[in-house]
Coordinates of C-alpha atoms in Angstrom, one line a residue:
Chain A
M1 CA -2.6 -42.5 -42.0
R2 CA -2.6 -40.8 -45.4
T3 CA 0.8 -40.1 -47.0
Q4 CA 1.8 -36.4 -46.7
R5 CA 3.5 -34.5 -49.4
W6 CA 5.3 -31.2 -49.5
T7 CA 2.9 -28.7 -51.1
P8 CA 3.4 -24.9 -51.3
R9 CA 1.1 -24.3 -48.4
S10 CA 2.6 -27.0 -46.1
V11 CA 6.1 -25.6 -46.8
L12 CA 4.9 -22.1 -45.9
L13 CA 3.2 -23.3 -42.7
V14 CA 6.3 -25.3 -41.6
V15 CA 8.6 -22.3 -42.2
V16 CA 6.3 -20.0 -40.3
L17 CA 5.9 -22.5 -37.5
L18 CA 9.6 -23.2 -37.2
A19 CA 10.3 -19.5 -36.8
V20 CA 7.5 -19.2 -34.2
S21 CA 8.7 -22.3 -32.5
F22 CA 12.2 -20.8 -31.9
I23 CA 10.9 -17.6 -30.3
Y24 CA 8.3 -19.6 -28.5
L25 CA 10.8 -22.1 -27.0
Y26 CA 13.5 -19.5 -26.2
P27 CA 12.4 -19.1 -22.5
F28 CA 12.3 -22.9 -22.3
L29 CA 15.7 -23.4 -23.9
W30 CA 17.3 -20.6 -21.9
P31 CA 17.7 -22.5 -18.7
V32 CA 18.7 -25.7 -20.5
F33 CA 21.6 -24.1 -22.4
S34 CA 22.5 -21.8 -19.5
S35 CA 23.0 -24.8 -17.2
F36 CA 26.0 -25.8 -19.3
K37 CA 27.7 -22.4 -19.1
S38 CA 30.3 -21.4 -16.5
S39 CA 29.1 -18.7 -14.0
N40 CA 31.4 -16.2 -15.7
E41 CA 30.1 -16.9 -19.1
M42 CA 26.5 -16.6 -17.7
Y43 CA 27.1 -12.9 -17.1
T44 CA 28.6 -12.1 -20.5
A45 CA 26.3 -14.3 -22.5
G46 CA 23.5 -11.8 -23.0
F47 CA 20.7 -13.3 -25.0
K48 CA 23.0 -15.9 -26.7
L49 CA 21.9 -19.5 -26.0
W50 CA 24.8 -21.7 -27.2
P51 CA 27.5 -22.1 -24.5
E52 CA 31.1 -21.2 -25.7
H53 CA 32.5 -23.8 -23.3
W54 CA 30.4 -26.6 -22.1
T55 CA 30.6 -27.5 -18.5
G56 CA 28.7 -29.9 -16.3
E57 CA 29.8 -28.6 -12.9
N58 CA 26.5 -26.7 -12.3
Y59 CA 24.6 -29.9 -12.0
G60 CA 26.7 -31.2 -9.1
R61 CA 26.1 -27.9 -7.3
A62 CA 22.4 -27.8 -8.1
W63 CA 21.8 -31.3 -7.0
T64 CA 23.5 -30.9 -3.6
T65 CA 22.6 -27.3 -2.7
A66 CA 19.5 -26.2 -0.9
N67 CA 17.9 -29.6 -0.6
F68 CA 17.1 -29.6 -4.3
S69 CA 17.2 -33.4 -4.7
R70 CA 14.8 -33.8 -1.8
Y71 CA 12.3 -31.4 -3.4
L72 CA 12.5 -33.2 -6.7
F73 CA 11.9 -36.5 -5.1
N74 CA 8.9 -35.0 -3.2
S75 CA 7.4 -33.6 -6.3
V76 CA 7.7 -37.0 -8.1
F77 CA 6.0 -38.7 -5.2
Y78 CA 3.2 -36.2 -4.7
S79 CA 2.4 -36.1 -8.4
T80 CA 2.5 -39.8 -9.0
A81 CA 0.4 -40.6 -5.9
S82 CA -2.2 -37.9 -6.4
T83 CA -2.5 -38.9 -10.1
A84 CA -3.2 -42.5 -9.1
I85 CA -5.8 -41.4 -6.5
T86 CA -7.5 -39.0 -8.9
V87 CA -7.7 -41.5 -11.8
I88 CA -9.1 -44.3 -9.6
A89 CA -11.6 -42.2 -7.7
S90 CA -12.9 -40.3 -10.7
A91 CA -12.9 -43.2 -13.1
L92 CA -15.2 -45.2 -10.8
A93 CA -17.4 -42.2 -10.0
G94 CA -17.5 -41.0 -13.7
Y95 CA -18.5 -44.5 -14.8
T96 CA -21.4 -44.8 -12.4
L97 CA -22.6 -41.3 -12.9
A98 CA -22.6 -41.8 -16.6
R99 CA -24.4 -45.1 -16.8
Y100 CA -26.6 -45.5 -13.8
K101 CA -29.5 -43.5 -12.3
F102 CA -29.7 -43.9 -8.6
P103 CA -30.9 -41.8 -5.6
G104 CA -28.5 -38.9 -5.4
S105 CA -27.0 -39.1 -8.9
R106 CA -28.6 -35.9 -10.0
V107 CA -27.5 -34.0 -6.8
I108 CA -23.9 -35.2 -7.3
G109 CA -23.9 -34.1 -10.9
V110 CA -25.2 -30.6 -10.0
L111 CA -22.8 -30.2 -7.1
I112 CA -19.8 -31.1 -9.2
L113 CA -20.8 -28.4 -11.8
A114 CA -21.6 -25.8 -9.1
F115 CA -18.4 -26.3 -7.3
L116 CA -16.2 -26.4 -10.4
F117 CA -16.3 -22.7 -10.3
M118 CA -15.2 -22.2 -6.7
P119 CA -11.9 -20.4 -6.7
T120 CA -8.9 -22.0 -4.8
A121 CA -8.9 -19.0 -2.5
T122 CA -12.3 -20.1 -1.0
S123 CA -11.1 -23.6 0.0
V124 CA -7.5 -23.3 1.0
L125 CA -7.9 -22.2 4.6
P126 CA -10.6 -24.8 5.6
I127 CA -8.5 -27.5 4.0
F128 CA -5.6 -26.3 6.0
E129 CA -7.7 -26.6 9.2
L130 CA -9.1 -30.0 8.1
I131 CA -5.6 -31.4 7.6
Q132 CA -4.6 -30.0 10.9
T133 CA -7.6 -31.5 12.6
I134 CA -6.9 -35.0 11.3
G135 CA -3.3 -34.6 12.5
L136 CA -1.7 -34.7 9.1
L137 CA -0.4 -31.1 9.0
N138 CA 3.4 -31.0 8.2
T139 CA 3.3 -34.6 7.0
V140 CA 3.7 -36.0 3.5
W141 CA 0.1 -37.3 3.5
G142 CA -1.3 -33.9 4.4
V143 CA 0.4 -32.3 1.4
L144 CA -0.6 -35.2 -0.8
L145 CA -4.3 -35.0 0.2
A146 CA -4.4 -31.2 -0.1
L147 CA -2.8 -31.4 -3.6
T148 CA -5.2 -34.1 -4.8
G149 CA -8.3 -32.1 -3.7
G150 CA -11.9 -32.8 -4.7
V151 CA -11.3 -34.6 -8.1
G152 CA -14.6 -33.0 -9.5
F153 CA -13.1 -32.0 -12.8
S154 CA -11.6 -35.3 -13.7
T155 CA -14.9 -37.0 -12.7
L156 CA -16.7 -34.8 -15.2
L157 CA -14.1 -35.9 -17.9
F158 CA -14.7 -39.6 -17.2
R159 CA -18.5 -39.1 -17.0
G160 CA -18.5 -37.4 -20.4
Y161 CA -16.3 -40.1 -21.9
F162 CA -18.3 -43.0 -20.5
S163 CA -21.6 -41.4 -21.6
A164 CA -20.4 -41.4 -25.2
I165 CA -19.8 -45.1 -25.3
P166 CA -22.6 -46.8 -27.3
Q167 CA -25.4 -48.4 -25.3
E168 CA -25.1 -51.6 -27.5
L169 CA -21.9 -52.5 -25.7
F170 CA -23.7 -52.4 -22.4
D171 CA -26.7 -54.3 -23.7
A172 CA -24.3 -57.0 -25.0
A173 CA -22.7 -57.2 -21.7
A174 CA -26.0 -57.5 -20.0
I175 CA -27.2 -60.3 -22.4
D176 CA -24.0 -62.1 -21.5
G177 CA -25.1 -61.9 -17.9
A178 CA -22.3 -59.5 -16.8
G179 CA -23.0 -57.9 -13.5
F180 CA -21.9 -54.4 -12.3
F181 CA -18.3 -55.2 -11.8
R182 CA -17.9 -57.4 -14.9
T183 CA -19.5 -54.8 -17.1
F184 CA -17.1 -52.2 -15.7
R185 CA -14.1 -54.5 -16.3
L186 CA -15.3 -55.1 -19.9
I187 CA -15.8 -51.4 -20.6
F188 CA -12.7 -50.1 -18.8
P189 CA -10.1 -50.9 -21.5
L190 CA -12.1 -48.6 -23.8
A191 CA -11.2 -45.7 -21.5
K192 CA -7.4 -45.8 -22.1
P193 CA -7.4 -42.5 -23.9
I194 CA -9.3 -40.7 -21.2
I195 CA -7.1 -42.3 -18.5
A196 CA -4.1 -40.9 -20.4
T197 CA -5.8 -37.5 -20.6
T198 CA -6.7 -37.4 -16.9
A199 CA -3.3 -38.7 -15.9
I200 CA -1.4 -36.0 -17.8
L201 CA -3.7 -33.3 -16.6
G202 CA -3.6 -34.6 -13.0
F203 CA 0.2 -35.0 -13.0
T204 CA 0.9 -31.6 -14.5
S205 CA -1.5 -29.8 -12.3
S206 CA -0.1 -31.2 -9.1
W207 CA 3.4 -30.8 -10.4
Q208 CA 2.7 -27.2 -11.1
E209 CA 0.7 -26.3 -8.1
Y210 CA 2.3 -23.5 -6.0
F211 CA -0.3 -22.0 -3.7
V212 CA -1.2 -25.3 -1.9
P213 CA 2.3 -26.7 -1.4
L214 CA 3.5 -23.3 -0.3
I215 CA 1.0 -23.1 2.5
F216 CA 1.2 -26.7 3.5
T217 CA 5.0 -26.7 3.8
L218 CA 5.3 -23.4 5.7
G219 CA 5.9 -25.5 8.8
N220 CA 8.2 -28.1 7.3
P221 CA 10.5 -27.1 4.5
E222 CA 11.6 -30.8 4.1
L223 CA 8.2 -31.5 2.4
R224 CA 8.5 -28.8 -0.2
T225 CA 7.9 -29.5 -3.9
V226 CA 10.2 -28.3 -6.6
S227 CA 7.9 -25.5 -7.5
V228 CA 8.1 -24.1 -4.0
G229 CA 11.7 -25.2 -3.2
L230 CA 13.3 -23.6 -6.2
R231 CA 12.0 -20.3 -4.9
A232 CA 14.0 -20.8 -1.7
F233 CA 17.0 -21.7 -3.9
T234 CA 16.8 -18.3 -5.7
Q235 CA 16.3 -16.4 -2.5
Q236 CA 19.3 -18.0 -0.8
Y237 CA 21.7 -18.1 -3.8
S238 CA 20.5 -15.2 -5.9
V239 CA 23.9 -14.8 -7.6
D240 CA 24.2 -18.4 -8.7
L241 CA 22.4 -18.1 -12.1
S242 CA 23.9 -21.1 -13.8
G243 CA 23.2 -23.3 -10.7
F244 CA 19.6 -22.1 -10.9
A245 CA 19.5 -22.9 -14.6
A246 CA 20.8 -26.4 -13.8
A247 CA 18.2 -26.9 -11.1
V248 CA 15.4 -25.8 -13.5
T249 CA 16.6 -28.2 -16.2
L250 CA 16.8 -31.1 -13.7
S251 CA 13.3 -30.3 -12.5
M252 CA 12.0 -30.7 -16.0
V253 CA 13.3 -34.2 -16.5
P254 CA 10.6 -36.2 -14.7
I255 CA 7.7 -34.3 -16.1
V256 CA 8.9 -34.3 -19.6
A257 CA 9.5 -38.0 -19.3
V258 CA 6.0 -38.6 -18.1
F259 CA 4.6 -36.4 -20.8
L260 CA 6.5 -38.2 -23.6
F261 CA 5.5 -41.6 -22.1
F262 CA 1.8 -40.8 -22.0
Q263 CA 1.8 -38.6 -25.1
R264 CA 1.5 -41.7 -27.4
Y265 CA -1.8 -42.7 -25.6
F266 CA -2.8 -39.2 -25.3
I267 CA -2.5 -38.3 -28.9
E268 CA -4.1 -41.7 -29.7
G269 CA -7.0 -40.6 -27.5
L270 CA -7.2 -37.3 -29.2
A271 CA -7.2 -39.0 -32.6
G272 CA -10.2 -41.1 -31.4
A273 CA -8.3 -44.3 -32.1
V274 CA -10.1 -46.1 -29.4
K275 CA -10.2 -49.4 -31.2
D276 CA -7.2 -51.5 -30.5
Chain B
M1 CA -31.2 -49.6 -15.9
S2 CA -30.5 -49.5 -12.2
R3 CA -31.3 -52.8 -10.6
R4 CA -31.7 -53.0 -6.9
T5 CA -28.8 -55.4 -6.5
D6 CA -26.5 -52.9 -8.1
L7 CA -27.3 -50.1 -5.8
G8 CA -25.0 -51.2 -3.0
K9 CA -22.1 -51.7 -5.5
I10 CA -22.7 -48.2 -7.0
Y11 CA -22.4 -46.5 -3.6
L12 CA -19.4 -48.7 -2.8
V13 CA -17.4 -47.5 -5.8
L14 CA -18.5 -43.9 -5.2
I15 CA -16.9 -43.9 -1.7
P16 CA -13.4 -42.7 -2.7
F17 CA -14.9 -39.9 -4.9
L18 CA -17.4 -38.9 -2.3
L19 CA -14.9 -38.7 0.5
L20 CA -12.5 -36.5 -1.5
F21 CA -15.3 -34.3 -3.0
L22 CA -17.1 -33.7 0.3
A23 CA -13.9 -33.1 2.3
F24 CA -12.0 -31.0 -0.2
T25 CA -14.7 -29.3 -2.2
V26 CA -18.0 -29.0 -0.4
W27 CA -16.9 -28.8 3.2
P28 CA -14.4 -26.0 2.7
L29 CA -17.2 -23.8 1.4
V30 CA -19.3 -24.4 4.5
R31 CA -16.3 -23.8 6.7
T32 CA -15.3 -20.6 4.9
V33 CA -18.6 -19.2 5.8
Q34 CA -18.2 -20.1 9.4
F35 CA -14.7 -18.8 9.5
S36 CA -15.8 -15.5 8.0
L37 CA -18.2 -14.9 11.0
H38 CA -15.5 -15.2 13.6
D39 CA -12.4 -13.3 14.7
F40 CA -10.3 -16.4 14.1
D41 CA -6.5 -16.8 13.9
G42 CA -6.5 -20.4 12.7
I43 CA -4.7 -21.6 15.7
G44 CA -7.1 -22.7 18.4
A45 CA -10.6 -24.1 17.9
L46 CA -13.0 -22.0 15.9
G47 CA -15.6 -22.3 18.8
D48 CA -13.2 -20.5 21.2
S49 CA -12.8 -17.5 18.9
P50 CA -15.3 -14.6 19.3
N51 CA -18.3 -14.5 16.9
V52 CA -18.2 -11.1 15.3
G53 CA -21.2 -11.4 13.0
L54 CA -20.6 -9.6 9.7
D55 CA -17.7 -7.5 11.0
N56 CA -15.2 -9.3 8.8
Y57 CA -17.3 -8.5 5.7
K58 CA -17.5 -4.9 6.7
T59 CA -13.7 -4.8 7.1
V60 CA -13.2 -6.5 3.7
L61 CA -15.8 -4.5 1.8
T62 CA -14.4 -1.2 3.1
D63 CA -10.8 -2.2 2.5
P64 CA -9.6 -0.3 -0.6
L65 CA -6.9 -3.0 -1.1
F66 CA -9.6 -5.6 -1.4
G67 CA -11.4 -3.5 -4.0
K68 CA -8.1 -3.1 -5.9
A69 CA -7.3 -6.8 -5.7
Y70 CA -10.8 -7.7 -6.8
A71 CA -10.8 -5.4 -9.8
N72 CA -7.3 -6.5 -10.7
T73 CA -8.2 -10.1 -10.7
W74 CA -11.1 -9.6 -13.1
A75 CA -9.2 -7.3 -15.3
F76 CA -6.4 -9.9 -15.5
T77 CA -8.8 -12.7 -16.1
I78 CA -10.7 -11.1 -18.9
G79 CA -7.5 -9.8 -20.5
Q80 CA -5.7 -13.2 -20.3
T81 CA -8.8 -15.1 -21.5
L82 CA -9.2 -12.9 -24.5
I83 CA -5.6 -13.7 -25.5
K84 CA -5.3 -17.3 -24.7
L85 CA -8.6 -18.8 -26.0
P86 CA -8.5 -17.5 -29.6
L87 CA -4.8 -18.0 -29.9
S88 CA -4.8 -21.5 -28.6
F89 CA -7.8 -22.3 -30.9
L90 CA -5.9 -21.0 -33.9
I91 CA -2.8 -23.1 -33.0
A92 CA -4.9 -26.2 -32.5
L93 CA -6.6 -25.6 -35.8
L94 CA -3.2 -25.4 -37.5
L95 CA -1.9 -28.4 -35.7
T96 CA -4.8 -30.6 -36.7
R97 CA -4.6 -29.8 -40.4
P98 CA -4.1 -33.1 -42.2
W99 CA -1.6 -31.6 -44.6
L100 CA 0.7 -30.3 -41.8
R101 CA 4.1 -31.9 -41.9
W102 CA 5.9 -32.9 -38.7
P103 CA 2.8 -32.5 -36.6
A104 CA 4.2 -34.4 -33.6
F105 CA 7.2 -32.1 -33.5
F106 CA 5.1 -28.9 -33.5
R107 CA 2.6 -30.3 -31.0
T108 CA 5.5 -30.9 -28.6
V109 CA 6.9 -27.4 -29.1
F110 CA 3.6 -25.9 -28.0
F111 CA 3.2 -28.3 -25.1
L112 CA 6.7 -28.0 -23.6
P113 CA 6.3 -24.6 -21.7
W114 CA 3.2 -26.0 -20.1
L115 CA 5.3 -28.7 -18.4
M116 CA 7.3 -26.2 -16.5
P117 CA 5.6 -25.1 -13.2
A118 CA 4.3 -21.5 -13.4
S119 CA 6.4 -20.6 -10.4
I120 CA 9.6 -21.8 -12.1
V121 CA 8.7 -20.0 -15.3
A122 CA 8.0 -16.9 -13.3
M123 CA 11.5 -17.2 -11.8
V124 CA 13.1 -17.7 -15.2
F125 CA 11.3 -14.7 -16.5
G126 CA 12.4 -12.8 -13.5
Y127 CA 16.0 -13.1 -14.9
L128 CA 15.1 -12.8 -18.5
L129 CA 13.2 -9.6 -18.0
S130 CA 15.7 -8.0 -15.6
P131 CA 16.4 -4.4 -16.6
S132 CA 20.1 -4.6 -15.7
D133 CA 21.3 -7.7 -17.4
G134 CA 18.3 -9.7 -18.6
A135 CA 18.5 -11.5 -21.9
I136 CA 15.3 -9.9 -23.3
N137 CA 16.5 -6.3 -22.7
Q138 CA 19.9 -7.1 -24.1
L139 CA 18.3 -8.5 -27.2
L140 CA 16.0 -5.4 -27.5
T141 CA 19.0 -3.1 -27.1
A142 CA 21.1 -5.1 -29.6
L143 CA 18.4 -4.8 -32.2
H144 CA 18.1 -1.1 -31.4
L145 CA 14.4 -1.4 -30.6
T146 CA 15.0 0.5 -27.4
D147 CA 17.7 2.9 -26.1
Q148 CA 17.5 2.0 -22.5
P149 CA 16.4 -1.2 -20.8
I150 CA 12.7 -1.6 -20.2
D151 CA 11.5 -2.3 -16.6
F152 CA 8.7 -4.7 -17.5
L153 CA 7.4 -4.8 -13.9
R154 CA 7.7 -1.1 -13.3
S155 CA 4.1 -0.1 -12.8
G156 CA 0.7 -1.8 -12.3
P157 CA -0.6 -1.9 -15.9
I158 CA 2.8 -2.8 -17.5
A159 CA 3.5 -5.4 -14.8
F160 CA 0.0 -6.9 -15.4
A161 CA 0.4 -7.0 -19.1
T162 CA 3.8 -8.7 -18.7
I163 CA 2.3 -11.3 -16.3
A164 CA -0.6 -11.9 -18.7
V165 CA 1.7 -12.5 -21.7
I166 CA 4.1 -14.8 -20.0
S167 CA 1.4 -16.7 -18.1
T168 CA -0.4 -17.2 -21.4
W169 CA 2.8 -18.5 -22.9
Q170 CA 3.2 -21.0 -20.2
I171 CA -0.4 -22.3 -20.2
M172 CA -1.0 -22.2 -23.9
G173 CA -0.2 -25.9 -24.4
Q174 CA -3.0 -27.0 -22.1
Y175 CA -5.6 -25.1 -24.1
V176 CA -4.2 -26.3 -27.4
I177 CA -4.8 -29.8 -26.1
F178 CA -8.3 -29.0 -25.1
W179 CA -9.1 -27.4 -28.5
M180 CA -7.5 -30.4 -30.3
A181 CA -9.8 -32.7 -28.4
A182 CA -12.8 -30.5 -29.3
L183 CA -11.7 -30.5 -32.9
Q184 CA -11.8 -34.3 -32.9
L185 CA -15.5 -34.0 -32.6
V186 CA -15.7 -32.7 -36.2
P187 CA -16.1 -35.6 -38.5
P188 CA -13.5 -35.3 -41.3
N189 CA -16.0 -36.6 -44.0
L190 CA -18.3 -33.7 -43.2
L191 CA -15.5 -31.3 -44.0
E192 CA -14.6 -33.2 -47.1
A193 CA -18.2 -33.2 -48.3
A194 CA -18.4 -29.4 -47.7
E195 CA -15.2 -29.0 -49.6
V196 CA -16.5 -31.0 -52.5
D197 CA -19.6 -28.8 -52.4
G198 CA -17.3 -25.8 -52.9
A199 CA -17.3 -24.4 -49.3
G200 CA -14.1 -22.3 -48.7
A201 CA -11.9 -22.7 -45.7
L202 CA -13.5 -19.8 -43.8
Q203 CA -17.0 -21.1 -44.6
R204 CA -16.1 -24.5 -43.3
L205 CA -14.7 -23.0 -40.2
W206 CA -17.8 -20.8 -39.6
H207 CA -20.6 -23.2 -40.6
I208 CA -19.2 -26.6 -39.6
I209 CA -16.2 -26.4 -37.2
L210 CA -17.3 -23.6 -34.9
P211 CA -20.9 -24.9 -34.3
L212 CA -19.6 -28.4 -33.6
V213 CA -16.9 -27.4 -31.2
R214 CA -19.1 -24.8 -29.4
P215 CA -20.4 -27.1 -26.6
M216 CA -16.8 -28.1 -25.7
G217 CA -15.8 -24.5 -26.3
V218 CA -18.1 -23.3 -23.5
I219 CA -16.5 -25.7 -21.1
I220 CA -13.0 -24.7 -22.2
A221 CA -13.8 -21.0 -21.8
S222 CA -15.3 -21.6 -18.3
L223 CA -12.2 -23.5 -17.2
G224 CA -10.0 -20.8 -18.8
L225 CA -11.8 -18.2 -16.8
I226 CA -11.7 -20.1 -13.5
W227 CA -8.0 -20.8 -13.8
S228 CA -7.2 -17.2 -14.5
L229 CA -9.3 -16.1 -11.5
G230 CA -7.0 -18.2 -9.4
I231 CA -3.9 -16.4 -10.3
F232 CA -1.4 -16.4 -7.5
D233 CA 2.1 -17.8 -8.3
W234 CA 3.0 -15.2 -10.9
V235 CA 2.1 -12.3 -8.7
Q236 CA 3.8 -13.8 -5.6
I237 CA 7.0 -14.5 -7.4
L238 CA 7.4 -11.7 -9.9
T239 CA 5.9 -8.7 -8.1
S240 CA 4.8 -9.6 -4.6
G241 CA 1.7 -7.6 -5.3
G242 CA 3.8 -4.6 -6.1
P243 CA 5.0 -2.1 -7.1
G244 CA 3.2 -0.8 -4.0
T245 CA 0.0 -2.8 -4.2
D246 CA -0.6 -2.3 -7.9
T247 CA -0.7 -6.0 -8.8
Y248 CA -2.6 -7.3 -5.8
V249 CA -5.0 -10.1 -6.7
I250 CA -7.6 -12.0 -4.7
N251 CA -5.5 -15.1 -3.9
Y252 CA -2.6 -12.9 -2.9
Y253 CA -4.9 -10.8 -0.6
V254 CA -6.3 -14.0 0.9
Y255 CA -2.8 -15.4 1.4
E256 CA -1.4 -12.2 2.9
M257 CA -4.3 -11.9 5.3
A258 CA -4.0 -15.5 6.5
F259 CA -0.3 -16.2 6.5
A260 CA 1.7 -12.9 6.4
Q261 CA 0.1 -11.0 9.3
A262 CA 1.6 -10.8 12.8
R263 CA -1.7 -12.4 13.9
P264 CA -3.3 -14.5 11.2
Q265 CA -6.6 -13.1 10.1
F266 CA -8.4 -16.3 9.0
G267 CA -11.8 -14.6 9.5
T268 CA -11.1 -11.6 7.3
S269 CA -9.3 -13.8 4.8
S270 CA -12.3 -16.1 4.6
A271 CA -14.7 -13.2 4.2
A272 CA -12.7 -12.0 1.3
A273 CA -12.6 -15.4 -0.3
F274 CA -16.3 -15.9 0.2
V275 CA -17.3 -12.6 -1.3
F276 CA -15.1 -13.4 -4.3
G277 CA -16.4 -16.9 -4.6
I278 CA -20.0 -15.8 -4.6
T279 CA -19.5 -13.1 -7.2
V280 CA -17.7 -15.7 -9.4
L281 CA -20.7 -18.0 -9.1
I282 CA -23.2 -15.2 -9.9
V283 CA -21.2 -14.2 -13.0
Y284 CA -21.2 -17.9 -14.1
A285 CA -24.9 -18.1 -13.6
L286 CA -25.5 -15.0 -15.6
V287 CA -23.1 -16.0 -18.4
G288 CA -24.8 -19.5 -18.4
K289 CA -28.3 -17.8 -18.7
L290 CA -27.0 -15.5 -21.5
V291 CA -25.5 -18.4 -23.4
G292 CA -28.7 -20.4 -23.0
R293 CA -30.8 -17.5 -24.2
A294 CA -28.6 -16.9 -27.2
Q295 CA -28.9 -20.6 -28.1
L296 CA -32.7 -20.4 -27.9
K297 CA -32.7 -17.4 -30.1
R298 CA -30.5 -19.1 -32.6
K299 CA -32.9 -22.1 -32.7
E300 CA -35.9 -19.7 -33.2
Y301 CA -34.2 -18.2 -36.1
G302 CA -33.2 -21.6 -37.3
V303 CA -29.5 -20.6 -37.5

């Protein structure tokens, strides 16, 4: 890390970025600050962010109304579980595809690429039928599987990452007599940054997904995610703006926490600081 | 490298991936084609529903609403991609300058909106953009930029532009991350050497940074396109395809056909999805060819 100094250009950039940041974050900060305003103030506040009188009562209402706490719990569960499945399945596959040639490896590689470009629209109905056929429709597991999906993209990420690891490491492992599983165990710690990357991408994408959970919870509202459930909230309580703002703010807590936790590794990964 | 003893282990560790990939990626395509050839309501077994040949395709291809949704989806995709890719690249470039102060803070600023689900952002903007008491209109009026409130979702083109801007705002952080990862591939000492040799910032960008990030850039652009093509939540929440049918997109058409009809039209819906999927694949193949040819040309000219 080199020491940084204030220079004319870095002052200029920081000033510009601070101004941009405020505008950029306004729609993000709006629900956060609105959630501390009273319902009356909400309607007279206009574009002002800062509450005149702070109140916490919206949070109690948001938490208990419209099953919100249930939705939040669901979202945390789906995202965590689907991230775990994605990371495990695609790390193993990415590793073998990157380092071994075996009958079928080429076909798998081509298929992943070809299907990467298949729009969600094309797969959602058959997945619906599949989940129905195996008897998981309207269950937690059905939603979880549908949300996890085909893990092709994360497998590509892992394959790319493992391909770039120098061959010498593998040769050294082979000289030490390491077999398939021991080599994987030796190499795996090097993959921390890409695990962080896939975990963040996987978590956010299942956290954000709307189309899939919407369709898979049509028959059982109890299973809804926050992204789908909040919609019901606004449709039922369209006048309760500050309650909505509190619900939105609460819904951001888990994902921001996950992001801040992984960010360290994530940025580490981006910075290429693979060596521990 | 592959030794016979490893083969069993390789296939063993591939099982979780193969199950998920075959069940949720490959099989759905096969099944979509089968659905599209039947008059299927998604309730009973597919075998019990009448085989109607290509009738569903005829229905879809002669449905003006499908044409509209199709054109809208591409227009939105191209428009949004043209905004989000260059802008996120620029932000990533600024955020990775070694002389930038407080980089962690600014990185977080640009990532935060990405952490909100698009559906929730769409609802928040539903309030912010409201012509009657939305914060944005109040601000515009207070600044005397407009006399009367603007209805940002009034008509097709305006509604689409609005959706493109706010969805770009929400997703920007993800592309900034991708570009930052791509920019890590540029060795700092190469840039320093160029600087010592007197190359200006623009020259370094053009001759060193861009060529080095291009392979990743192609992937990022492809992902950017494919995710835009999948637009659904924004439309469903902000406009429900309206006003009228002005903001219909493919996913919305597929959804409406399958889940919002008195009798679900899985067959027609699948035909629409398949036609769309195939054209997406063709476009990708063509773009891939063009990119490949351009790269060959560059090599010929030694650029």
